[in-house]
Coordinates of C-alpha atoms in Angstrom, one line a residue:
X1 CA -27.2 -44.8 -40.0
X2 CA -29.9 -42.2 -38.8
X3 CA -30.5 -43.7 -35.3
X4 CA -26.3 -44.2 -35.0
X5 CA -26.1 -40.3 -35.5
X6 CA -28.6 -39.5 -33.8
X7 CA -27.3 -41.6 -30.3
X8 CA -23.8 -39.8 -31.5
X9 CA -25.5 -36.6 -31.1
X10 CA -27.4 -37.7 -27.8
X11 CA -23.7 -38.7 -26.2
X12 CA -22.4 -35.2 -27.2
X13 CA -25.1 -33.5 -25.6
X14 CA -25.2 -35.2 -22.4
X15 CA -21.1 -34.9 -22.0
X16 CA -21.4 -31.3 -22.0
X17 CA -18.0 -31.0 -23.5
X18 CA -19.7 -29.7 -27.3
X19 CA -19.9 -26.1 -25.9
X20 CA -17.2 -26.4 -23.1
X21 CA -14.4 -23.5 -23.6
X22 CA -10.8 -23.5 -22.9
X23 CA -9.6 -20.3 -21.4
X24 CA -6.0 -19.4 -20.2
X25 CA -4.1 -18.3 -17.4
X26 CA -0.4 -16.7 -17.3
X27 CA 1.5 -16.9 -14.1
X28 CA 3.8 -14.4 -14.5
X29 CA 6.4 -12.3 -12.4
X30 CA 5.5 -9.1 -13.6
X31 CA 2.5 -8.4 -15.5
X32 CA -0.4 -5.0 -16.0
X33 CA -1.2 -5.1 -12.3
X34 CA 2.4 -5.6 -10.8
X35 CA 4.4 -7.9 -9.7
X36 CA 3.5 -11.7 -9.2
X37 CA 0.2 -12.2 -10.7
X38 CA -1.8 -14.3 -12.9
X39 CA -3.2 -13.1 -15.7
X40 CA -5.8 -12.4 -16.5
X41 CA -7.1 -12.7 -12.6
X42 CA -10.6 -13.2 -13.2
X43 CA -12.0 -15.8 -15.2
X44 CA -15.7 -16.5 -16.2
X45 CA -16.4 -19.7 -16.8
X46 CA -18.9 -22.6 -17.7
X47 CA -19.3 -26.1 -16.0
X48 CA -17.5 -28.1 -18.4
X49 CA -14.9 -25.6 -19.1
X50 CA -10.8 -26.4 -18.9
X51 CA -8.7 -23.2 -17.3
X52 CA -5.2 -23.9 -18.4
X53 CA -2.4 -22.1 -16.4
X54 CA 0.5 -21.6 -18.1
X55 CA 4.3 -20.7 -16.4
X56 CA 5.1 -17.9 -18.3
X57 CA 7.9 -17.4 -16.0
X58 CA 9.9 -19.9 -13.3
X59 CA 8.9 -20.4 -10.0
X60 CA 5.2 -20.5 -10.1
X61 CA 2.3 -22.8 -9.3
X62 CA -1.2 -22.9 -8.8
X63 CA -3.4 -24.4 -6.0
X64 CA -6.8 -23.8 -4.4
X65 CA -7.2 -21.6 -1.5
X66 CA -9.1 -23.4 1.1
X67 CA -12.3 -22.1 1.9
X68 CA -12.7 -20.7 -1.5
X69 CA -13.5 -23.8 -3.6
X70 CA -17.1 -25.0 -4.3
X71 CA -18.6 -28.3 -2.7
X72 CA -18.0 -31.1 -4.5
X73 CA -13.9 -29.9 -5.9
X74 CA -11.4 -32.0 -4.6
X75 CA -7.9 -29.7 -3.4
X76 CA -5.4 -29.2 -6.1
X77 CA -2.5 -28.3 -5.8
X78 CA 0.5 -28.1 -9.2
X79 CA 4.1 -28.6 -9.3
X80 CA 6.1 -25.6 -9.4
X81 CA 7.0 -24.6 -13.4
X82 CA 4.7 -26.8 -14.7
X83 CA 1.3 -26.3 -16.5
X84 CA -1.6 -26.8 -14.7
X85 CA -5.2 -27.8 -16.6
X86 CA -8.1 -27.5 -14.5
X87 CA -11.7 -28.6 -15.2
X88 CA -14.2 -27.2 -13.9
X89 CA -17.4 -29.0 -13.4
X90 CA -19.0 -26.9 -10.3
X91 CA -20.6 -24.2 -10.1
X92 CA -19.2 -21.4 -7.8
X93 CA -16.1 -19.4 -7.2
X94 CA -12.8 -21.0 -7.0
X95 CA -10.1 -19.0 -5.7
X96 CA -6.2 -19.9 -6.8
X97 CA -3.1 -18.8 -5.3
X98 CA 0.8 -19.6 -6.0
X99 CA 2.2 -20.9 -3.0
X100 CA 5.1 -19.3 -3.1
X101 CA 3.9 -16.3 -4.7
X102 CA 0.7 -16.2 -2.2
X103 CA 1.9 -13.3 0.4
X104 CA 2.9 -11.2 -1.9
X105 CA -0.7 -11.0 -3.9
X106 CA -0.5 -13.5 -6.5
X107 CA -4.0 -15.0 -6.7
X108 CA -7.1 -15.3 -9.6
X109 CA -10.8 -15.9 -9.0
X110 CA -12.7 -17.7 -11.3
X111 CA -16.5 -17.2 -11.4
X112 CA -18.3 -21.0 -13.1
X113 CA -21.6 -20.6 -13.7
X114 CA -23.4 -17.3 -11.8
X115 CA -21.1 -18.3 -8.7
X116 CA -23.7 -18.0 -5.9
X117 CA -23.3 -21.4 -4.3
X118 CA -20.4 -20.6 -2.4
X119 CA -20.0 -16.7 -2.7
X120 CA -20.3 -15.4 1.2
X121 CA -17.6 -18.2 2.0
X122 CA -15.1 -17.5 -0.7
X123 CA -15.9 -13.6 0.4
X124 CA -15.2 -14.4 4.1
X125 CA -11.9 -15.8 3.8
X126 CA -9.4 -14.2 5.6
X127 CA -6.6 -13.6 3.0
X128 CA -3.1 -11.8 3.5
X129 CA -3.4 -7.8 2.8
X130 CA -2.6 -7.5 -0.9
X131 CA -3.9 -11.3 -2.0
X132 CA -6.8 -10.0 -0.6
X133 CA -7.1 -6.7 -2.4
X134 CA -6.7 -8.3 -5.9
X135 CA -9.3 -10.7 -4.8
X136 CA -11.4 -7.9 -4.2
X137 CA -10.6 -6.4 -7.7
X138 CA -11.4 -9.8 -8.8
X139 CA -14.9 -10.3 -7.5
X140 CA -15.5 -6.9 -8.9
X141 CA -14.7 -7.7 -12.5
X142 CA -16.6 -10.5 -12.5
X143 CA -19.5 -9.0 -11.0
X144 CA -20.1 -7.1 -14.2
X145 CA -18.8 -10.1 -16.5
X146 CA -21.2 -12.3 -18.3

């Protein structure tokens, strides 16, 4: 019985899922910083970690932005209305947009891990004028979040 628990606990361990957190993520159409946004917009996360975006309102979906994803993360893109669950198992910044939603600023940031891998490219991209300011506000939240 001792060496089953103790291979029970090695498995646990070495699936990183013991400690993994599930956090969440409203798309909404109006929410504390305006109109279309997801909320909250910046996420800190772990390797291991779900984020699960939920359509609080119609008409939105999630998807990653090119050039803002870490090596290694495939493109994802949901179906508009439905929940979306995404795991995150590298380290880096992923940025997420709605596609319809995208123009008019709707996008989050989540940090995994201390984000460095891929921060000057996910910084660089050229994004349109107000996606790009909350994406700003974004990296500036999680710059102070642990």
């Amino acid at each position: 019985m001792k060496k089953f628990l103790a291979s029970a606990a090695l498995v646990i361990l070495a699936s990183g899922t013991a400690d993994a957190a599930e956090h969440m993520i409203k798309m909404m159409n109006k929410g504390e910083s305006g109109n279309m946004v997801f909320e909250p917009a910046a996420v800190a996360a772990q390797p291991g970690d779900t984020v699960h975006f939920i359509p609080t309102d119609k008409s939105h979906n999630v998807e990653g932005i090119k050039g803002m994803l870490p090596d290694g993360v495939k493109p994802f893109k949901s179906k508009v209305n439905e929940e979306y669950v995404l795991s995150v198992t590298e380290p880096g910044y992923y940025g997420v947009k709605c596609s319809p939603h995208f123009s008019m600023g709707m996008v989050a940031l989540i940090r995994v891990g201390d984000g460095s891998p891929n921060a000057d490219a996910a910084k660089a991209v050229k994004l349109p004028a107000k996606a790009g300011e909350r994406i700003k506000a974004a990296f500036e939240t999680l710059a102070t979040a642990k």
